[in-house]
mmCIF file of C-alpha atoms in Angstrom:
data_model
loop_
_atom_site.group_PDB
_atom_site.id
_atom_site.type_symbol
_atom_site.label_atom_id
_atom_site.label_comp_id
_atom_site.label_asym_id
_atom_site.label_seq_id
_atom_site.Cartn_x
_atom_site.Cartn_y
_atom_site.Cartn_z
ATOM 1 C CA UNK Z 1 -12.938 4.443 124.204
ATOM 2 C CA UNK Z 2 -13.476 0.985 122.759
ATOM 3 C CA UNK Z 3 -11.471 -2.224 122.449
ATOM 4 C CA UNK Z 4 -10.797 -4.228 119.304
ATOM 5 C CA UNK Z 5 -9.199 -7.601 118.801
ATOM 6 C CA UNK Z 6 -6.029 -7.765 116.661
ATOM 7 C CA UNK Z 7 -5.641 -11.354 115.364
ATOM 8 C CA UNK Z 8 -2.105 -10.717 114.101
ATOM 9 C CA UNK Z 9 -1.103 -9.753 117.645
ATOM 10 C CA UNK Z 10 -3.403 -12.189 119.383
ATOM 11 C CA UNK Z 11 -4.496 -9.454 121.754
ATOM 12 C CA UNK Z 12 -7.055 -6.729 122.395
ATOM 13 C CA UNK Z 13 -6.081 -3.078 122.015
ATOM 14 C CA UNK Z 14 -7.839 0.119 123.099
ATOM 15 C CA UNK Z 15 -8.941 2.595 120.412
ATOM 16 C CA UNK Z 16 -10.462 6.046 120.336
ATOM 17 C CA UNK Z 17 -13.089 6.458 117.611
ATOM 18 C CA UNK Z 18 -13.625 9.793 115.875
ATOM 19 C CA UNK Z 19 -16.813 10.399 113.850
ATOM 20 C CA UNK Z 20 -17.654 13.339 111.573
ATOM 21 C CA UNK Z 21 -19.787 14.253 108.575
ATOM 22 C CA UNK Z 22 -18.237 15.405 105.325
ATOM 23 C CA UNK Z 23 -20.429 16.371 102.350
ATOM 24 C CA UNK Z 24 -23.397 14.690 104.027
ATOM 25 C CA UNK Z 25 -21.388 11.479 104.328
ATOM 26 C CA UNK Z 26 -20.818 10.064 107.786
ATOM 27 C CA UNK Z 27 -17.169 9.076 108.356
ATOM 28 C CA UNK Z 28 -15.157 7.644 111.187
ATOM 29 C CA UNK Z 29 -11.553 6.953 112.084
ATOM 30 C CA UNK Z 30 -9.958 4.834 114.803
ATOM 31 C CA UNK Z 31 -6.860 5.928 116.709
ATOM 32 C CA UNK Z 32 -4.959 3.080 118.359
ATOM 33 C CA UNK Z 33 -3.897 3.898 121.916
ATOM 34 C CA UNK Z 34 -0.449 2.470 122.554
ATOM 35 C CA UNK Z 35 -0.979 2.003 126.266
ATOM 36 C CA UNK Z 36 1.775 -0.620 126.731
ATOM 37 C CA UNK Z 37 -0.236 -2.262 129.526
ATOM 38 C CA UNK Z 38 0.023 0.875 131.680
ATOM 39 C CA UNK Z 39 -3.354 2.101 132.994
ATOM 40 C CA UNK Z 40 -2.065 5.624 133.763
ATOM 41 C CA UNK Z 41 -0.604 5.921 130.246
ATOM 42 C CA UNK Z 42 -3.909 4.735 128.780
ATOM 43 C CA UNK Z 43 -5.805 7.355 130.745
ATOM 44 C CA UNK Z 44 -3.451 10.106 129.508
ATOM 45 C CA UNK Z 45 -3.696 8.970 125.866
ATOM 46 C CA UNK Z 46 -7.489 8.841 126.097
ATOM 47 C CA UNK Z 47 -7.819 12.384 127.402
ATOM 48 C CA UNK Z 48 -5.346 13.673 124.813
ATOM 49 C CA UNK Z 49 -7.741 12.333 122.172
ATOM 50 C CA UNK Z 50 -10.784 13.736 123.929
ATOM 51 C CA UNK Z 51 -9.195 17.202 124.024
ATOM 52 C CA UNK Z 52 -7.915 16.987 120.413
ATOM 53 C CA UNK Z 53 -4.265 17.184 121.480
ATOM 54 C CA UNK Z 54 -3.192 13.742 120.283
ATOM 55 C CA UNK Z 55 -0.456 13.786 117.641
ATOM 56 C CA UNK Z 56 -2.543 11.383 115.568
ATOM 57 C CA UNK Z 57 -5.244 14.062 115.328
ATOM 58 C CA UNK Z 58 -2.937 16.814 114.116
ATOM 59 C CA UNK Z 59 -3.003 17.578 110.427
ATOM 60 C CA UNK Z 60 0.490 18.066 109.013
ATOM 61 C CA UNK Z 61 1.127 21.725 108.286
ATOM 62 C CA UNK Z 62 1.733 22.676 104.671
ATOM 63 C CA UNK Z 63 3.933 25.620 105.628
ATOM 64 C CA UNK Z 64 6.731 23.640 107.263
ATOM 65 C CA UNK Z 65 10.425 24.474 107.186
ATOM 66 C CA UNK Z 66 11.018 21.206 105.340
ATOM 67 C CA UNK Z 67 8.571 22.111 102.567
ATOM 68 C CA UNK Z 68 10.137 25.549 102.192
ATOM 69 C CA UNK Z 69 13.714 24.217 102.059
ATOM 70 C CA UNK Z 70 12.809 21.528 99.530
ATOM 71 C CA UNK Z 71 11.075 24.130 97.342
ATOM 72 C CA UNK Z 72 14.067 26.495 97.589
ATOM 73 C CA UNK Z 73 16.533 23.749 96.685
ATOM 74 C CA UNK Z 74 14.512 22.642 93.660
ATOM 75 C CA UNK Z 75 13.948 26.178 92.319
ATOM 76 C CA UNK Z 76 16.222 26.440 89.283
ATOM 77 C CA UNK Z 77 15.858 30.229 89.034
ATOM 78 C CA UNK Z 78 17.311 30.535 92.540
ATOM 79 C CA UNK Z 79 20.031 27.900 92.243
ATOM 80 C CA UNK Z 80 21.515 29.185 88.985
ATOM 81 C CA UNK Z 81 22.283 32.539 90.611
ATOM 82 C CA UNK Z 82 24.384 31.051 93.409
ATOM 83 C CA UNK Z 83 27.991 29.908 93.424
ATOM 84 C CA UNK Z 84 28.645 26.301 94.445
ATOM 85 C CA UNK Z 85 30.396 27.434 97.639
ATOM 86 C CA UNK Z 86 27.435 29.652 98.559
ATOM 87 C CA UNK Z 87 24.953 26.812 98.072
ATOM 88 C CA UNK Z 88 27.153 24.528 100.162
ATOM 89 C CA UNK Z 89 27.263 27.026 103.034
ATOM 90 C CA UNK Z 90 23.470 27.433 102.972
ATOM 91 C CA UNK Z 91 23.025 23.668 102.838
ATOM 92 C CA UNK Z 92 24.764 23.197 106.175
ATOM 93 C CA UNK Z 93 22.395 25.561 107.980
ATOM 94 C CA UNK Z 94 19.353 24.259 106.126
ATOM 95 C CA UNK Z 95 20.240 20.694 107.098
ATOM 96 C CA UNK Z 96 20.427 21.863 110.711
ATOM 97 C CA UNK Z 97 16.993 23.506 110.425
ATOM 98 C CA UNK Z 98 15.568 20.358 108.805
ATOM 99 C CA UNK Z 99 16.947 18.159 111.569
ATOM 100 C CA UNK Z 100 15.563 20.215 114.457
ATOM 101 C CA UNK Z 101 12.534 21.978 113.013
ATOM 102 C CA UNK Z 102 11.778 20.341 109.666
ATOM 103 C CA UNK Z 103 8.181 19.397 110.449
ATOM 104 C CA UNK Z 104 7.391 22.540 112.419
ATOM 105 C CA UNK Z 105 5.055 25.163 111.011
ATOM 106 C CA UNK Z 106 6.958 28.288 109.969
ATOM 107 C CA UNK Z 107 4.043 30.483 111.062
ATOM 108 C CA UNK Z 108 4.781 29.531 114.668
ATOM 109 C CA UNK Z 109 8.366 30.783 114.524
ATOM 110 C CA UNK Z 110 8.786 33.826 116.758
ATOM 111 C CA UNK Z 111 11.520 36.423 116.948
ATOM 112 C CA UNK Z 112 12.200 35.773 120.678
ATOM 113 C CA UNK Z 113 12.598 32.039 119.974
ATOM 114 C CA UNK Z 114 15.031 32.749 117.135
ATOM 115 C CA UNK Z 115 17.009 35.166 119.314
ATOM 116 C CA UNK Z 116 17.233 32.487 121.997
ATOM 117 C CA UNK Z 117 18.592 30.001 119.435
ATOM 118 C CA UNK Z 118 21.182 32.527 118.250
ATOM 119 C CA UNK Z 119 22.174 33.281 121.845
ATOM 120 C CA UNK Z 120 23.335 29.669 122.166
ATOM 121 C CA UNK Z 121 25.866 30.448 119.405
ATOM 122 C CA UNK Z 122 27.185 33.576 121.147
ATOM 123 C CA UNK Z 123 30.717 32.178 121.169
ATOM 124 C CA UNK Z 124 30.518 31.661 117.389
ATOM 125 C CA UNK Z 125 29.172 34.984 116.048
ATOM 126 C CA UNK Z 126 29.936 34.189 112.412
ATOM 127 C CA UNK Z 127 28.004 30.910 112.665
ATOM 128 C CA UNK Z 128 25.074 32.672 114.368
ATOM 129 C CA UNK Z 129 25.010 35.345 111.685
ATOM 130 C CA UNK Z 130 24.992 32.771 108.884
ATOM 131 C CA UNK Z 131 22.180 30.844 110.566
ATOM 132 C CA UNK Z 132 20.060 34.004 110.916
ATOM 133 C CA UNK Z 133 20.790 34.900 107.298
ATOM 134 C CA UNK Z 134 19.625 31.464 106.146
ATOM 135 C CA UNK Z 135 16.394 31.769 108.143
ATOM 136 C CA UNK Z 136 15.799 35.199 106.622
ATOM 137 C CA UNK Z 137 16.402 33.958 103.071
ATOM 138 C CA UNK Z 138 13.975 31.065 103.508
ATOM 139 C CA UNK Z 139 11.351 33.312 105.091
ATOM 140 C CA UNK Z 140 11.549 35.837 102.258
ATOM 141 C CA UNK Z 141 11.422 33.040 99.684
ATOM 142 C CA UNK Z 142 8.338 31.465 101.268
ATOM 143 C CA UNK Z 143 6.600 34.840 101.341
ATOM 144 C CA UNK Z 144 7.545 36.071 97.880
ATOM 145 C CA UNK Z 145 7.683 32.862 95.828
ATOM 146 C CA UNK Z 146 5.421 30.410 97.665
ATOM 147 C CA UNK Z 147 2.851 33.047 98.684
ATOM 148 C CA UNK Z 148 2.741 31.766 102.256
ATOM 149 C CA UNK Z 149 1.087 34.216 104.712
ATOM 150 C CA UNK Z 150 3.904 34.165 107.251
ATOM 151 C CA UNK Z 151 3.910 37.717 108.515
ATOM 152 C CA UNK Z 152 7.009 39.778 109.457
ATOM 153 C CA UNK Z 153 10.422 38.168 109.016
ATOM 154 C CA UNK Z 154 11.627 37.143 112.532
ATOM 155 C CA UNK Z 155 15.283 37.200 111.398
ATOM 156 C CA UNK Z 156 15.262 40.782 110.143
ATOM 157 C CA UNK Z 157 18.435 42.647 111.220
ATOM 158 C CA UNK Z 158 19.694 39.622 113.191
ATOM 159 C CA UNK Z 159 22.344 38.566 110.655
ATOM 160 C CA UNK Z 160 24.649 41.557 111.044
ATOM 161 C CA UNK Z 161 28.061 40.071 111.834
ATOM 162 C CA UNK Z 162 31.223 41.969 112.505
ATOM 163 C CA UNK Z 163 34.483 40.271 113.492
ATOM 164 C CA UNK Z 164 35.552 40.740 117.083
ATOM 165 C CA UNK Z 165 38.594 42.461 115.589
ATOM 166 C CA UNK Z 166 39.436 43.616 112.106
ATOM 167 C CA UNK Z 167 41.720 41.439 110.012
ATOM 168 C CA UNK Z 168 45.205 42.874 110.336
ATOM 169 C CA UNK Z 169 47.654 42.854 107.396
ATOM 170 C CA UNK Z 170 50.622 40.648 108.071
ATOM 171 C CA UNK Z 171 53.782 42.434 109.235
ATOM 172 C CA UNK Z 172 56.961 42.086 107.186
ATOM 173 C CA UNK Z 173 58.613 39.777 109.745
ATOM 174 C CA UNK Z 174 55.772 37.272 109.448
ATOM 175 C CA UNK Z 175 55.897 37.244 105.656
ATOM 176 C CA UNK Z 176 59.666 36.723 105.910
ATOM 177 C CA UNK Z 177 59.035 33.686 108.132
ATOM 178 C CA UNK Z 178 56.887 31.942 105.503
ATOM 179 C CA UNK Z 179 59.654 29.562 104.348
ATOM 180 C CA UNK Z 180 59.374 27.870 107.764
ATOM 181 C CA UNK Z 181 55.663 27.129 107.241
ATOM 182 C CA UNK Z 182 54.266 23.816 105.916
ATOM 183 C CA UNK Z 183 54.203 23.598 102.117
ATOM 184 C CA UNK Z 184 50.420 23.973 101.868
ATOM 185 C CA UNK Z 185 50.488 27.105 104.019
ATOM 186 C CA UNK Z 186 53.284 28.588 101.919
ATOM 187 C CA UNK Z 187 51.387 27.944 98.693
ATOM 188 C CA UNK Z 188 48.160 29.331 100.140
ATOM 189 C CA UNK Z 189 49.908 32.472 101.389
ATOM 190 C CA UNK Z 190 51.519 33.174 98.016
ATOM 191 C CA UNK Z 191 48.198 32.651 96.229
ATOM 192 C CA UNK Z 192 46.217 34.919 98.572
ATOM 193 C CA UNK Z 193 48.854 37.644 98.533
ATOM 194 C CA UNK Z 194 49.455 37.382 94.779
ATOM 195 C CA UNK Z 195 45.790 37.303 93.691
ATOM 196 C CA UNK Z 196 44.261 39.461 96.434
ATOM 197 C CA UNK Z 197 41.377 36.985 96.660
ATOM 198 C CA UNK Z 198 39.575 35.456 99.626
ATOM 199 C CA UNK Z 199 41.555 32.560 101.164
ATOM 200 C CA UNK Z 200 39.120 29.812 100.155
ATOM 201 C CA UNK Z 201 39.003 30.958 96.520
ATOM 202 C CA UNK Z 202 42.799 31.248 96.342
ATOM 203 C CA UNK Z 203 43.372 27.859 97.985
ATOM 204 C CA UNK Z 204 41.115 26.148 95.409
ATOM 205 C CA UNK Z 205 42.942 27.521 92.347
ATOM 206 C CA UNK Z 206 43.954 25.145 89.556
ATOM 207 C CA UNK Z 207 47.095 25.076 87.436
ATOM 208 C CA UNK Z 208 44.868 25.671 84.407
ATOM 209 C CA UNK Z 209 43.889 29.108 85.779
ATOM 210 C CA UNK Z 210 47.378 30.467 85.094
ATOM 211 C CA UNK Z 211 48.328 31.495 81.552
ATOM 212 C CA UNK Z 212 51.746 33.107 81.524
ATOM 213 C CA UNK Z 213 51.368 36.730 82.598
ATOM 214 C CA UNK Z 214 47.593 36.438 83.138
ATOM 215 C CA UNK Z 215 45.391 34.329 85.399
ATOM 216 C CA UNK Z 216 41.696 33.504 85.657
ATOM 217 C CA UNK Z 217 40.354 34.233 89.118
ATOM 218 C CA UNK Z 218 36.962 33.280 90.559
ATOM 219 C CA UNK Z 219 35.233 35.802 92.788
ATOM 220 C CA UNK Z 220 34.084 33.459 95.562
ATOM 221 C CA UNK Z 221 31.258 35.715 96.731
ATOM 222 C CA UNK Z 222 29.687 36.365 93.332
ATOM 223 C CA UNK Z 223 30.922 33.240 91.565
ATOM 224 C CA UNK Z 224 32.089 35.226 88.521
ATOM 225 C CA UNK Z 225 35.306 34.412 86.652
ATOM 226 C CA UNK Z 226 37.503 37.258 85.499
ATOM 227 C CA UNK Z 227 40.890 37.617 83.845
ATOM 228 C CA UNK Z 228 43.594 39.594 85.597
ATOM 229 C CA UNK Z 229 47.361 40.106 85.444
ATOM 230 C CA UNK Z 230 49.531 37.571 87.246
ATOM 231 C CA UNK Z 231 52.384 39.364 89.075
ATOM 232 C CA UNK Z 232 55.906 38.074 88.366
ATOM 233 C CA UNK Z 233 56.444 37.198 92.040
ATOM 234 C CA UNK Z 234 53.500 34.784 92.008
ATOM 235 C CA UNK Z 235 54.282 33.516 88.505
ATOM 236 C CA UNK Z 236 57.860 32.654 89.497
ATOM 237 C CA UNK Z 237 56.724 30.926 92.694
ATOM 238 C CA UNK Z 238 54.177 28.747 90.862
ATOM 239 C CA UNK Z 239 56.846 27.724 88.365
ATOM 240 C CA UNK Z 240 58.771 26.062 91.220
ATOM 241 C CA UNK Z 241 55.825 23.878 92.310
ATOM 242 C CA UNK Z 242 55.491 20.235 91.246
ATOM 243 C CA UNK Z 243 52.159 19.481 89.547
ATOM 244 C CA UNK Z 244 50.587 16.830 91.792
ATOM 245 C CA UNK Z 245 47.048 17.203 90.447
ATOM 246 C CA UNK Z 246 44.582 19.663 88.934
ATOM 247 C CA UNK Z 247 44.908 21.999 91.905
ATOM 248 C CA UNK Z 248 47.972 23.826 93.163
ATOM 249 C CA UNK Z 249 47.240 22.559 96.671
ATOM 250 C CA UNK Z 250 46.298 19.035 95.685
ATOM 251 C CA UNK Z 251 44.719 16.353 97.849
ATOM 252 C CA UNK Z 252 44.870 13.935 94.919
ATOM 253 C CA UNK Z 253 44.731 14.136 91.120
ATOM 254 C CA UNK Z 254 41.185 15.582 91.049
ATOM 255 C CA UNK Z 255 40.560 17.177 94.444
ATOM 256 C CA UNK Z 256 42.066 20.132 96.315
ATOM 257 C CA UNK Z 257 43.056 20.189 99.963
ATOM 258 C CA UNK Z 258 40.171 21.903 101.783
ATOM 259 C CA UNK Z 259 40.345 25.311 103.412
ATOM 260 C CA UNK Z 260 39.878 23.831 106.894
ATOM 261 C CA UNK Z 261 42.962 21.622 106.538
ATOM 262 C CA UNK Z 262 45.117 24.519 105.327
ATOM 263 C CA UNK Z 263 43.785 26.838 108.037
ATOM 264 C CA UNK Z 264 44.484 24.215 110.711
ATOM 265 C CA UNK Z 265 48.080 23.849 109.474
ATOM 266 C CA UNK Z 266 48.425 27.637 109.451
ATOM 267 C CA UNK Z 267 47.270 27.922 113.069
ATOM 268 C CA UNK Z 268 49.732 25.241 114.155
ATOM 269 C CA UNK Z 269 52.560 27.093 112.377
ATOM 270 C CA UNK Z 270 51.449 30.437 113.837
ATOM 271 C CA UNK Z 271 51.944 29.030 117.356
ATOM 272 C CA UNK Z 272 55.620 28.451 116.563
ATOM 273 C CA UNK Z 273 56.027 32.170 115.825
ATOM 274 C CA UNK Z 274 55.074 33.240 119.344
ATOM 275 C CA UNK Z 275 52.406 35.505 120.838
ATOM 276 C CA UNK Z 276 53.127 38.347 118.399
ATOM 277 C CA UNK Z 277 51.704 36.251 115.555
ATOM 278 C CA UNK Z 278 48.421 35.452 117.310
ATOM 279 C CA UNK Z 279 46.359 38.388 115.910
ATOM 280 C CA UNK Z 280 47.048 37.475 112.274
ATOM 281 C CA UNK Z 281 44.963 35.194 110.041
ATOM 282 C CA UNK Z 282 45.035 34.000 106.447
ATOM 283 C CA UNK Z 283 42.483 36.740 105.684
ATOM 284 C CA UNK Z 284 45.141 39.241 106.744
ATOM 285 C CA UNK Z 285 47.110 38.389 103.599
ATOM 286 C CA UNK Z 286 44.225 39.605 101.444
ATOM 287 C CA UNK Z 287 44.274 42.875 103.334
ATOM 288 C CA UNK Z 288 48.062 43.050 102.985
ATOM 289 C CA UNK Z 289 47.703 42.641 99.199
ATOM 290 C CA UNK Z 290 45.398 45.668 99.045
ATOM 291 C CA UNK Z 291 47.621 47.698 101.341
ATOM 292 C CA UNK Z 292 50.676 46.913 99.166
ATOM 293 C CA UNK Z 293 48.779 47.950 96.033
ATOM 294 C CA UNK Z 294 47.713 51.205 97.689
ATOM 295 C CA UNK Z 295 51.247 51.936 98.897
ATOM 296 C CA UNK Z 296 52.520 51.311 95.384
ATOM 297 C CA UNK Z 297 50.361 54.231 94.263
ATOM 298 C CA UNK Z 298 47.514 52.239 92.664
ATOM 299 C CA UNK Z 299 44.188 53.958 92.203
ATOM 300 C CA UNK Z 300 40.974 52.482 93.594
ATOM 301 C CA UNK Z 301 40.007 51.382 90.074
ATOM 302 C CA UNK Z 302 43.346 49.590 89.651
ATOM 303 C CA UNK Z 303 42.947 47.800 92.993
ATOM 304 C CA UNK Z 304 39.404 46.784 92.016
ATOM 305 C CA UNK Z 305 40.773 45.319 88.775
ATOM 306 C CA UNK Z 306 42.919 43.000 90.903
ATOM 307 C CA UNK Z 307 40.576 42.099 93.752
ATOM 308 C CA UNK Z 308 37.120 42.620 92.167
ATOM 309 C CA UNK Z 309 35.952 44.323 95.368
ATOM 310 C CA UNK Z 310 33.484 47.182 95.605
ATOM 311 C CA UNK Z 311 34.787 50.761 95.769
ATOM 312 C CA UNK Z 312 33.582 50.953 99.387
ATOM 313 C CA UNK Z 313 35.590 47.909 100.441
ATOM 314 C CA UNK Z 314 38.718 49.135 98.654
ATOM 315 C CA UNK Z 315 38.408 52.473 100.439
ATOM 316 C CA UNK Z 316 37.948 50.635 103.727
ATOM 317 C CA UNK Z 317 41.083 48.510 103.284
ATOM 318 C CA UNK Z 318 43.075 51.441 101.906
ATOM 319 C CA UNK Z 319 42.946 52.990 105.387
ATOM 320 C CA UNK Z 320 45.604 50.497 106.473
ATOM 321 C CA UNK Z 321 48.135 51.756 103.945
ATOM 322 C CA UNK Z 322 51.200 53.628 105.153
ATOM 323 C CA UNK Z 323 50.604 57.382 104.812
ATOM 324 C CA UNK Z 324 54.296 58.156 104.282
ATOM 325 C CA UNK Z 325 54.572 55.661 101.413
ATOM 326 C CA UNK Z 326 51.354 56.927 99.847
ATOM 327 C CA UNK Z 327 52.454 60.544 100.053
ATOM 328 C CA UNK Z 328 55.875 59.677 98.578
ATOM 329 C CA UNK Z 329 54.249 57.915 95.625
ATOM 330 C CA UNK Z 330 52.010 60.918 95.086
ATOM 331 C CA UNK Z 331 54.858 63.441 95.325
ATOM 332 C CA UNK Z 332 57.065 61.349 93.027
ATOM 333 C CA UNK Z 333 54.347 61.371 90.364
ATOM 334 C CA UNK Z 334 53.997 65.150 90.714
ATOM 335 C CA UNK Z 335 57.719 65.573 90.236
#
């Protein structure tokens, strides 16, 4: 350890000098020891340098989470395949990773450490699943596209999320109570039930997406737009709405009311309906739409034409349809 005089500070400061040879050229570097006039602190800083553990001696890792996230976000081939809502959902988790672990080396990420982080989100399983999924996506991207030697993906099989309970289709009495709900909840409910789409996609629909007896619907998960028939019930309801902006549920002329605001209003209204309404969510209206289509005698292909879901998901939701109604529709067609 040596001391050097700093004229700009008018004081002497301790330094630790490192010397090495590179390509037959002798080099040296000084590390200032910020001892703050504390002898014990100075002693600790000195021995950190002697043992090579000082932060000033650490070379920044190239394989950091920050570098990976920045590369992923700037990769046009990746971004063009994702819907805006999907990119926004990934951004939230990536920002969280950047804030806590941005400068950490990805190679030091372990599966037990990731499991421990997810355990802290045990009361929010959907959030934990999304976080694990984001970690997995970044890990696979770094391995496949950046050629980083990271080893096995620590998030593998950790993103499997299943709701604590399945979404239940709304009962008839709850649908009948809709006129008592706030306007935004009523509009959202009619859009979800009429289009069979996910709540967020339905809530963000514009007036321009409706064209008489047809409508243009965006599949929120895949981002694709497709044309489908607009049922008279929904068409007649929309005709009664004042046009307050581009969107049916308008925040202002150019922006929609967000899903969170509508969902919050829905939960407040649900409380007024009593304990019997507690199990039901806005997602339950999407399931009700599929159940109604099935009970009306629609084939899986016809239901897919409305909802754009996979055959497996249609079959899954079809299980909630009333067997008596289904059998009557079948027997009536045979007659």
